[in-house]
PDB file of C-alpha atoms in Angstrom:
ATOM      1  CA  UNK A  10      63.393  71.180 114.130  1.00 50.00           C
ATOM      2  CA  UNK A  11      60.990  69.202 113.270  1.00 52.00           C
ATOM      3  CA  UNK A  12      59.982  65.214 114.517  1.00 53.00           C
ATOM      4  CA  UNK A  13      61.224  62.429 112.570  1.00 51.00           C
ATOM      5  CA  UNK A  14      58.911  59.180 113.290  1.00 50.00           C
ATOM      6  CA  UNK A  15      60.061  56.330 112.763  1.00 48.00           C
ATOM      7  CA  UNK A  16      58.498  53.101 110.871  1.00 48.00           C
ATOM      8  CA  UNK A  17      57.023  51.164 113.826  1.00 49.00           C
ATOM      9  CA  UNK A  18      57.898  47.457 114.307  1.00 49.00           C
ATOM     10  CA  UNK A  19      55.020  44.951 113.043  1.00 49.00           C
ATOM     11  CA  UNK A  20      53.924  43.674 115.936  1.00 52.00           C
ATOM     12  CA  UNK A  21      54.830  39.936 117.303  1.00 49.00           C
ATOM     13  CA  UNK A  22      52.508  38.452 115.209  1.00 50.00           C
ATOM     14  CA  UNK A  23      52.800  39.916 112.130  1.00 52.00           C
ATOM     15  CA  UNK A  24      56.188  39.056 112.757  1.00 46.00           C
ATOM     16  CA  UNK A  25      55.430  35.318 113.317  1.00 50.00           C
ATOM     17  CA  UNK A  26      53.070  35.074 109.910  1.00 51.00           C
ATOM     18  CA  UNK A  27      56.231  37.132 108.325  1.00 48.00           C
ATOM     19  CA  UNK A  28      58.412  34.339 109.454  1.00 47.00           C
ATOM     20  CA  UNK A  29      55.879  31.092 108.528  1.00 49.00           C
ATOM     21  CA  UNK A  30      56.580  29.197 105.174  1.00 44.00           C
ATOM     22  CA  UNK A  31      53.220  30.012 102.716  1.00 50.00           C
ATOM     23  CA  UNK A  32      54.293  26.457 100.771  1.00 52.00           C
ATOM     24  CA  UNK A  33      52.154  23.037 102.354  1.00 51.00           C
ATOM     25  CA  UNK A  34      53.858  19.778 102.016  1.00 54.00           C
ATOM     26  CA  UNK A  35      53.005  17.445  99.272  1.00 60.00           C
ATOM     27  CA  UNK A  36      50.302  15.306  99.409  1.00 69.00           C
ATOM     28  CA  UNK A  37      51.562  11.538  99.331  1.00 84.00           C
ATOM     29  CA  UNK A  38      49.895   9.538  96.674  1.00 87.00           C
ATOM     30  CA  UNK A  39      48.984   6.289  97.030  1.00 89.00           C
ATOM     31  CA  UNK A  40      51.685   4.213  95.097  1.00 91.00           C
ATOM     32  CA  UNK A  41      50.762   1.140  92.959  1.00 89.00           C
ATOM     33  CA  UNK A  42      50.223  -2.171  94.809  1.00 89.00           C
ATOM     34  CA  UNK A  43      52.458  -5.341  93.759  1.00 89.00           C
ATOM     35  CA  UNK A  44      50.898  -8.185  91.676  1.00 89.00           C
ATOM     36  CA  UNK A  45      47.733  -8.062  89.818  1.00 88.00           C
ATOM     37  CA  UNK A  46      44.478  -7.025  90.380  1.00 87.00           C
ATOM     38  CA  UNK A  47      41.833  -9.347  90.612  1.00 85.00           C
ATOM     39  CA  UNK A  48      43.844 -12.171  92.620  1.00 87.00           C
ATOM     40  CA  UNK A  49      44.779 -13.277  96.367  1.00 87.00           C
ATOM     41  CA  UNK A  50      47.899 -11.846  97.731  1.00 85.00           C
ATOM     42  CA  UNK A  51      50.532 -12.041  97.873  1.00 86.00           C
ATOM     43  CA  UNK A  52      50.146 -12.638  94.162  1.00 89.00           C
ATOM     44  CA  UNK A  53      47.551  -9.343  93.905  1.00 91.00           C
ATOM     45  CA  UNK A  54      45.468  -7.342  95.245  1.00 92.00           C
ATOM     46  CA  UNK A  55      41.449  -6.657  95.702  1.00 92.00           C
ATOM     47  CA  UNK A  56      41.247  -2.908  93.581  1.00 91.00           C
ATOM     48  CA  UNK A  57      38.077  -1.731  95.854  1.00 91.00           C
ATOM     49  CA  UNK A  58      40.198  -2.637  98.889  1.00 91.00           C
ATOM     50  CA  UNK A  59      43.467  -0.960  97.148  1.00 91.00           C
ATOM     51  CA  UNK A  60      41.256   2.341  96.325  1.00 91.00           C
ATOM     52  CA  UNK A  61      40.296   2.712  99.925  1.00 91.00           C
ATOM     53  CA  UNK A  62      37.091   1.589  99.312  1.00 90.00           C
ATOM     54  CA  UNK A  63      36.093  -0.858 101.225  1.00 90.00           C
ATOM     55  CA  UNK A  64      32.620  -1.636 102.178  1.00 91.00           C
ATOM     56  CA  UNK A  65      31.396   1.326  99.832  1.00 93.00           C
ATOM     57  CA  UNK A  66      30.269  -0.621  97.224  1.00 92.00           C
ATOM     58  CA  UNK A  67      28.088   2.086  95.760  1.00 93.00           C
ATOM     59  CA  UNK A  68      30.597   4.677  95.550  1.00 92.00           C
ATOM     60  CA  UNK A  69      33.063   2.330  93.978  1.00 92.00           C
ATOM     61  CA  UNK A  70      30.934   1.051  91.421  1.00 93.00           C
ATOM     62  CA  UNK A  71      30.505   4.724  90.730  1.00 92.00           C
ATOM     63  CA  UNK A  72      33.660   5.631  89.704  1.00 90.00           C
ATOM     64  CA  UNK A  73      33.392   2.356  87.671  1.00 90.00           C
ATOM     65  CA  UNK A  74      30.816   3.086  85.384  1.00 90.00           C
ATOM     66  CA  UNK A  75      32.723   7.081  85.086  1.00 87.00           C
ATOM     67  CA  UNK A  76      35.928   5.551  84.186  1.00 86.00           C
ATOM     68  CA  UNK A  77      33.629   2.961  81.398  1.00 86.00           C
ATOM     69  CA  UNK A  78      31.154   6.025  80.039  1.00 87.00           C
ATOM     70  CA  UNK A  79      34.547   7.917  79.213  1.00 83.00           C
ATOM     71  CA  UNK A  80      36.910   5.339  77.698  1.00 83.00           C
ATOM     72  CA  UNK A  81      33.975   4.613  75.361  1.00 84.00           C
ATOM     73  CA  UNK A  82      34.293   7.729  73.927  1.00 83.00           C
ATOM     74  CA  UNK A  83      37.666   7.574  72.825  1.00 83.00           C
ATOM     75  CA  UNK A  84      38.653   4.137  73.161  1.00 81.00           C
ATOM     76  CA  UNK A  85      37.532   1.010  70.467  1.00 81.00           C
ATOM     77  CA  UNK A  86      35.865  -2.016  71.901  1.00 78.00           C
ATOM     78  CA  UNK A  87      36.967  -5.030  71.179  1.00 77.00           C
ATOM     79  CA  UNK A  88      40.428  -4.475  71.728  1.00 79.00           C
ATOM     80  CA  UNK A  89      42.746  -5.397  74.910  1.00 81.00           C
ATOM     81  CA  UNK A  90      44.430  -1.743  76.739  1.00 79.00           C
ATOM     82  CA  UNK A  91      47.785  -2.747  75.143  1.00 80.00           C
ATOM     83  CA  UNK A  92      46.589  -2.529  71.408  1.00 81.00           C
ATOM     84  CA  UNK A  93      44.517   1.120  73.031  1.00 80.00           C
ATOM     85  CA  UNK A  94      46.746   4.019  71.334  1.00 81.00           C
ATOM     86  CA  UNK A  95      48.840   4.842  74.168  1.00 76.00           C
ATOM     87  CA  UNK A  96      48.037   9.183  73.776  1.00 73.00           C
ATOM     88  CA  UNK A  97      44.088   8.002  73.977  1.00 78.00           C
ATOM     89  CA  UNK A  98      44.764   6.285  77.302  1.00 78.00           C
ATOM     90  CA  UNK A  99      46.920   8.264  79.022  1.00 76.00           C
ATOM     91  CA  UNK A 100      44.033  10.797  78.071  1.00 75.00           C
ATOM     92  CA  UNK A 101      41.349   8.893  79.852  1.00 76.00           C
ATOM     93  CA  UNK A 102      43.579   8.091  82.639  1.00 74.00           C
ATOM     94  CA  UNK A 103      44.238  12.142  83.808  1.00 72.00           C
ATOM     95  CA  UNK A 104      40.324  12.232  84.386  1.00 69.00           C
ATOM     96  CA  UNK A 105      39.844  15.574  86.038  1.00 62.00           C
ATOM     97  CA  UNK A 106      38.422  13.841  89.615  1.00 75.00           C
ATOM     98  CA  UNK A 107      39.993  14.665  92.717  1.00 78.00           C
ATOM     99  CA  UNK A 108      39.465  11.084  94.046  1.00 85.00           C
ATOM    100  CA  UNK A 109      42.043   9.788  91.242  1.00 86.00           C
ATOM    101  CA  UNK A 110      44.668  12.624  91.846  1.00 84.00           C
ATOM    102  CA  UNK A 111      45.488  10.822  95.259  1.00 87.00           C
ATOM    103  CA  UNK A 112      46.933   7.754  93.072  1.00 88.00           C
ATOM    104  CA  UNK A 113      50.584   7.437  91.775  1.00 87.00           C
ATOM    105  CA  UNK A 114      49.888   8.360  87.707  1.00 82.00           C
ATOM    106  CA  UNK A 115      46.038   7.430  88.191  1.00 83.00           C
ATOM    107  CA  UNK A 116      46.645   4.045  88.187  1.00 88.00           C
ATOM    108  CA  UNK A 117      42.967   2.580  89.454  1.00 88.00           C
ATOM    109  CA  UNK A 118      42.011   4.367  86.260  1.00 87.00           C
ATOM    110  CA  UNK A 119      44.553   1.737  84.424  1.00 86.00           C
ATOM    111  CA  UNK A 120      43.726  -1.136  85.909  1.00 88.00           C
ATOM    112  CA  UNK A 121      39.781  -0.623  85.352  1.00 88.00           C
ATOM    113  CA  UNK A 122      40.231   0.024  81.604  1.00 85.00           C
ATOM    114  CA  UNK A 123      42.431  -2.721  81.746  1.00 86.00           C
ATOM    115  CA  UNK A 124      39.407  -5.156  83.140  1.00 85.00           C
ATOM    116  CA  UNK A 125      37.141  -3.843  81.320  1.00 85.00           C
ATOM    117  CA  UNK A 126      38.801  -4.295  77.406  1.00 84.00           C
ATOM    118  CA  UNK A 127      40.059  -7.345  78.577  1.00 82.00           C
ATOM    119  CA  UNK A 128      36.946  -8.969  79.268  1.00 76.00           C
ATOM    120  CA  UNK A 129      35.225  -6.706  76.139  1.00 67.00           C
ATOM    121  CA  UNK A 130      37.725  -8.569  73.623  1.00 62.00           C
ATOM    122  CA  UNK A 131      36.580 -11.938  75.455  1.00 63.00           C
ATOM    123  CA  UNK A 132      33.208 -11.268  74.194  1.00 64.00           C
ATOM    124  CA  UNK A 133      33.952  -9.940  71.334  1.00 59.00           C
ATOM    125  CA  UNK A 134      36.134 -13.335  70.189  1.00 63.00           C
ATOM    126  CA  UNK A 135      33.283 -15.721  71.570  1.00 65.00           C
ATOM    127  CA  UNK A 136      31.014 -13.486  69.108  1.00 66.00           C
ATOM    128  CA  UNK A 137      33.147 -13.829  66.133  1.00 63.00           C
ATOM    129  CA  UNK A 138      33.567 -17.629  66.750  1.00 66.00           C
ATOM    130  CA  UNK A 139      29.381 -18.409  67.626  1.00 69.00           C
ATOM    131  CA  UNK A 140      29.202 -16.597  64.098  1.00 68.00           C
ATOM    132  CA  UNK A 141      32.004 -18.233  62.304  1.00 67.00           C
ATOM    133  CA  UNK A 142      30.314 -21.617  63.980  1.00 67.00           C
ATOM    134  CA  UNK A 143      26.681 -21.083  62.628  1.00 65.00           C
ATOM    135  CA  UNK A 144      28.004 -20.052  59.139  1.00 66.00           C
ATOM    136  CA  UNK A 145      30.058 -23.177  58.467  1.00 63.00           C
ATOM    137  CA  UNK A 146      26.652 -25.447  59.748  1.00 61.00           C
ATOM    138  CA  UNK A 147      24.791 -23.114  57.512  1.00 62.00           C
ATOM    139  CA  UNK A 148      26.773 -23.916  54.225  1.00 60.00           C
ATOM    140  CA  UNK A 149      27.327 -27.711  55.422  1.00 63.00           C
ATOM    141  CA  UNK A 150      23.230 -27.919  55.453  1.00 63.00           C
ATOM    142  CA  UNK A 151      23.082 -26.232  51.659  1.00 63.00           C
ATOM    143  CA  UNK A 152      25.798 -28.704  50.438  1.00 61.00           C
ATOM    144  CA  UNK A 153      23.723 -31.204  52.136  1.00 63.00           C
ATOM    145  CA  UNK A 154      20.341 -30.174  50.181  1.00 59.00           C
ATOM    146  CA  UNK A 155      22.692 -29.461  47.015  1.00 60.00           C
ATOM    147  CA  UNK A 156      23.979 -33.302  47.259  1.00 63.00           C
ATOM    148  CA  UNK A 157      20.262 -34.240  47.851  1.00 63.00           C
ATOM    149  CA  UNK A 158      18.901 -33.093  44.998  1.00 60.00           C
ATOM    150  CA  UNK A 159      21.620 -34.109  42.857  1.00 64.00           C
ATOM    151  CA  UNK A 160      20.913 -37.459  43.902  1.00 64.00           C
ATOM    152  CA  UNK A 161      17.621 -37.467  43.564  1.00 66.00           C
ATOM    153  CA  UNK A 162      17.981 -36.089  40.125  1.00 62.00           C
ATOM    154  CA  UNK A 163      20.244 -39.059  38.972  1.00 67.00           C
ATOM    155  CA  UNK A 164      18.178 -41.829  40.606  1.00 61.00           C
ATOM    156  CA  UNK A 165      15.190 -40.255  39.027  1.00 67.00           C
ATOM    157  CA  UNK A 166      17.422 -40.428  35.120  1.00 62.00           C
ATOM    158  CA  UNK A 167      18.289 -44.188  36.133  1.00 60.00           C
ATOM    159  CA  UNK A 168      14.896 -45.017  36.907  1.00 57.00           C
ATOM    160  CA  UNK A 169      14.023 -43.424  33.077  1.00 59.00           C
ATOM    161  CA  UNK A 170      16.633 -45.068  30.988  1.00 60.00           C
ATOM    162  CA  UNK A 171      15.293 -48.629  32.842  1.00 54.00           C
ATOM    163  CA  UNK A 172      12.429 -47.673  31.169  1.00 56.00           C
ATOM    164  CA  UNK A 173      13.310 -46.322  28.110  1.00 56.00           C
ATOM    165  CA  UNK A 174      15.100 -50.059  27.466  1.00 54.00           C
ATOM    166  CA  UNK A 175      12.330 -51.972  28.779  1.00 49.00           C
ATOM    167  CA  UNK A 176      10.690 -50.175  26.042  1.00 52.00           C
ATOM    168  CA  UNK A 177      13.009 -50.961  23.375  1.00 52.00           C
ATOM    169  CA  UNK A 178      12.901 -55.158  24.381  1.00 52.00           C
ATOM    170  CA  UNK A 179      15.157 -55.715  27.196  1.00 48.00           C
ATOM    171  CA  UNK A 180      14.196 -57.871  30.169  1.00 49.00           C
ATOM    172  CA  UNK A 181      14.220 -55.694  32.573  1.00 46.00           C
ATOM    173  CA  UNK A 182      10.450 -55.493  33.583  1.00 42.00           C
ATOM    174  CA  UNK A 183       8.767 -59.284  34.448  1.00 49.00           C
ATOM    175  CA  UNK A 184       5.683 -59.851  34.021  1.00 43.00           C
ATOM    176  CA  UNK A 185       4.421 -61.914  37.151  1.00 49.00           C
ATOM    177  CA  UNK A 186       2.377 -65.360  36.265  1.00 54.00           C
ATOM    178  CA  UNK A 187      -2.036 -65.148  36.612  1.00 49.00           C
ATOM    179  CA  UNK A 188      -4.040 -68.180  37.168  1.00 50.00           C
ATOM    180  CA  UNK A 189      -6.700 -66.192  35.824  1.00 49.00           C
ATOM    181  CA  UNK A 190      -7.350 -66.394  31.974  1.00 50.00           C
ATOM    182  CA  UNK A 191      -4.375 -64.409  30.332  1.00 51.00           C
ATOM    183  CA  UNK A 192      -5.069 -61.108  28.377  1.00 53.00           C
ATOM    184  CA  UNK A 193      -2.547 -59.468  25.914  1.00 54.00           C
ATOM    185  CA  UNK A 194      -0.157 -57.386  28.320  1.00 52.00           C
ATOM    186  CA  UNK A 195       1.641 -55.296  26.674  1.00 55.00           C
ATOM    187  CA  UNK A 196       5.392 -55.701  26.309  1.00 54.00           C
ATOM    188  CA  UNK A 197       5.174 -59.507  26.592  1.00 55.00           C
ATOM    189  CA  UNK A 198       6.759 -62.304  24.766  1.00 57.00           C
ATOM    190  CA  UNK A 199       4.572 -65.007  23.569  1.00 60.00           C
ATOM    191  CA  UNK A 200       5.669 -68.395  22.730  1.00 58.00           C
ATOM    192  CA  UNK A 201       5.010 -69.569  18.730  1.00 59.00           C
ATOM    193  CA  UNK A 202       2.504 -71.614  18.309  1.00 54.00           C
ATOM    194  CA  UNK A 203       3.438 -75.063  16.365  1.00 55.00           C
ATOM    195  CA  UNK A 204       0.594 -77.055  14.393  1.00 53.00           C
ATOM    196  CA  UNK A 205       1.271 -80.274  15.412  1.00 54.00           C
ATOM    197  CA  UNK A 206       0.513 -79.217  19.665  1.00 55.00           C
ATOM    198  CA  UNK A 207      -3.213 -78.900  18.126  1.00 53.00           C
ATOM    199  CA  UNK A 208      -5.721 -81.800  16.790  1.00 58.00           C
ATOM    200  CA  UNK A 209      -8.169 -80.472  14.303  1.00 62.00           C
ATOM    201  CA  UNK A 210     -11.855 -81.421  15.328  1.00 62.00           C
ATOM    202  CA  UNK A 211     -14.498 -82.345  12.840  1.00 64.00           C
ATOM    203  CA  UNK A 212     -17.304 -79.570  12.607  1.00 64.00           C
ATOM    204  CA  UNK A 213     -20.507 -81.127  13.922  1.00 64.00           C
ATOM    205  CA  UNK A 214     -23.615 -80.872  11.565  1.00 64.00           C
ATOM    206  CA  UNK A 215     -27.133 -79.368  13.015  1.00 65.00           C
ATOM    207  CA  UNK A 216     -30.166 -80.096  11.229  1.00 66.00           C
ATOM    208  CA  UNK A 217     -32.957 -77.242  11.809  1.00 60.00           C
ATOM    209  CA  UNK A 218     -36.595 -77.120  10.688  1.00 62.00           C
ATOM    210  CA  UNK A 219     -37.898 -74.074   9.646  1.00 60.00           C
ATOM    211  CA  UNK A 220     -41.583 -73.498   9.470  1.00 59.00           C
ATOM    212  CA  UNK A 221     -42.952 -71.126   7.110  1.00 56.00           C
ATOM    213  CA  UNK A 222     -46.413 -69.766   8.154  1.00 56.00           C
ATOM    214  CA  UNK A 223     -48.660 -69.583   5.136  1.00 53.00           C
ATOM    215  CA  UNK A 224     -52.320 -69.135   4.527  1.00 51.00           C
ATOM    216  CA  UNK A 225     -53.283 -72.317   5.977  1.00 52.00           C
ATOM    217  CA  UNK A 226     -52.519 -74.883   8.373  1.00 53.00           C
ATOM    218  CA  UNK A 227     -53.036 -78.037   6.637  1.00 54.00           C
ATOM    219  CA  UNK A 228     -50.291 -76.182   3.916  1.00 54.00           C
ATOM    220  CA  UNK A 229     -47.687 -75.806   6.278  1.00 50.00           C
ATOM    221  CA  UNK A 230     -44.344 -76.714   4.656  1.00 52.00           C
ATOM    222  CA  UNK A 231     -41.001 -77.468   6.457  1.00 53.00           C
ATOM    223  CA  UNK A 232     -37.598 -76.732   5.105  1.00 56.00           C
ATOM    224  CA  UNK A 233     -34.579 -78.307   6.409  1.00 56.00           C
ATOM    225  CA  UNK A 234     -31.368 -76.504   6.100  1.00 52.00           C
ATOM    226  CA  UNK A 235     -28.016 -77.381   7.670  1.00 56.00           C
ATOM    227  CA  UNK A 236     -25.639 -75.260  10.022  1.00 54.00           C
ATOM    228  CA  UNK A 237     -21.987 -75.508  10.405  1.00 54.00           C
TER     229      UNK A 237
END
């Protein structure tokens, strides 16, 4: 008759690794800290101190400028995390980094976009005012020239039609008074001239001798002829 064998027992410690559980606990994550991030507790927190990263100040600003080179990519400047599509930034918070899987919904990854937009739409409102600013001085200086030249255009008419009537007779130009003897000026008025302001003088009477050279001396004759 022939041997049965029978399956031998696993040995103690197959038995033990039989009897182990192959599933590891959870990992805790590292829940959200109360207040906000930037300010002294108890009203906030410090977010390099929350991230466990204290005193690594490379390594922190690190995964800064990761978090910042992404969300430019697929988020739009200018604009605070709560006008952000939602999708987009729950997008950029699942980064594939092991460092943020520790953290309750990758919420470092919130509050640095957070930061960041808020102080990006800062900027980008101080920008639009400046601009908004040096436009409004701009066209206040062109309405300024505008008015200018206006003005110096309508002086410049007033200053013609003066002229043009001064021309025509009116008294607008004076002539000023010379002690020196007085020429004809044009545009002025002389006073008429009555007879009776002047006295008629007599003309006086010259007698002169002409001499008429002839052949000779002793024939010499003189002519007298009167001059007014």
């Amino acid at each position: 008759m022939p041997r049965t064998h029978s399956k031998a027992p696993a040995n103690k410690a197959s038995a033990r690794r039989a009897g182990q559980s192959t599933d590891k606990p959870a990992q805790q994550l590292i829940p959200v800290p109360d207040g906000e991030a930037g300010r002294r507790p108890p009203r906030g927190y410090n977010l390099q101190e929350a991230m466990g990263l204290g005193g690594k100040d490379e390594k922190y600003y690190r995964y800064l400028r990761k978090v910042k080179a992404i969300a430019r990519r697929f988020l739009t400047a200018g604009l605070t995390i709560s006008r952000q599509p939602r999708l987009t930034v729950a997008k950029v918070m699942n980064l594939e980094h092991a460092f943020f899987a520790r953290f309750e919904q990758g919420w470092p990854v919130y509050v640095i976009l957070k930061q960041y937009y808020s102080n990006s739409a800062a900027a980008s409102k101080r920008n639009e005012e400046r601009d908004c600013a040096a436009s409004v001085v701009s066209s206040e200086e062109d309405a300024s020239g505008d008015e200018d030249v206006s003005s110096r255009k309508r002086k410049r008419g007033t200053i013609d039609d003066t002229r043009d009537s001064a021309d025509e007779g009116g008294n607008h130009w004076e002539i000023p008074e010379s002690s020196e003897e007085e020429e004809d000026v044009p545009g002025k008025v002389m006073p008429p001239v009555k007879d009776h302001m002047y006295k008629r003088l007599p003309l006086k009477k010259k007698t002169v001798t002409i001499v008429s050279p002839v052949a000779s001396p002793e024939r010499t004759s003189k002519r007298k002829v009167s001059v007014f």
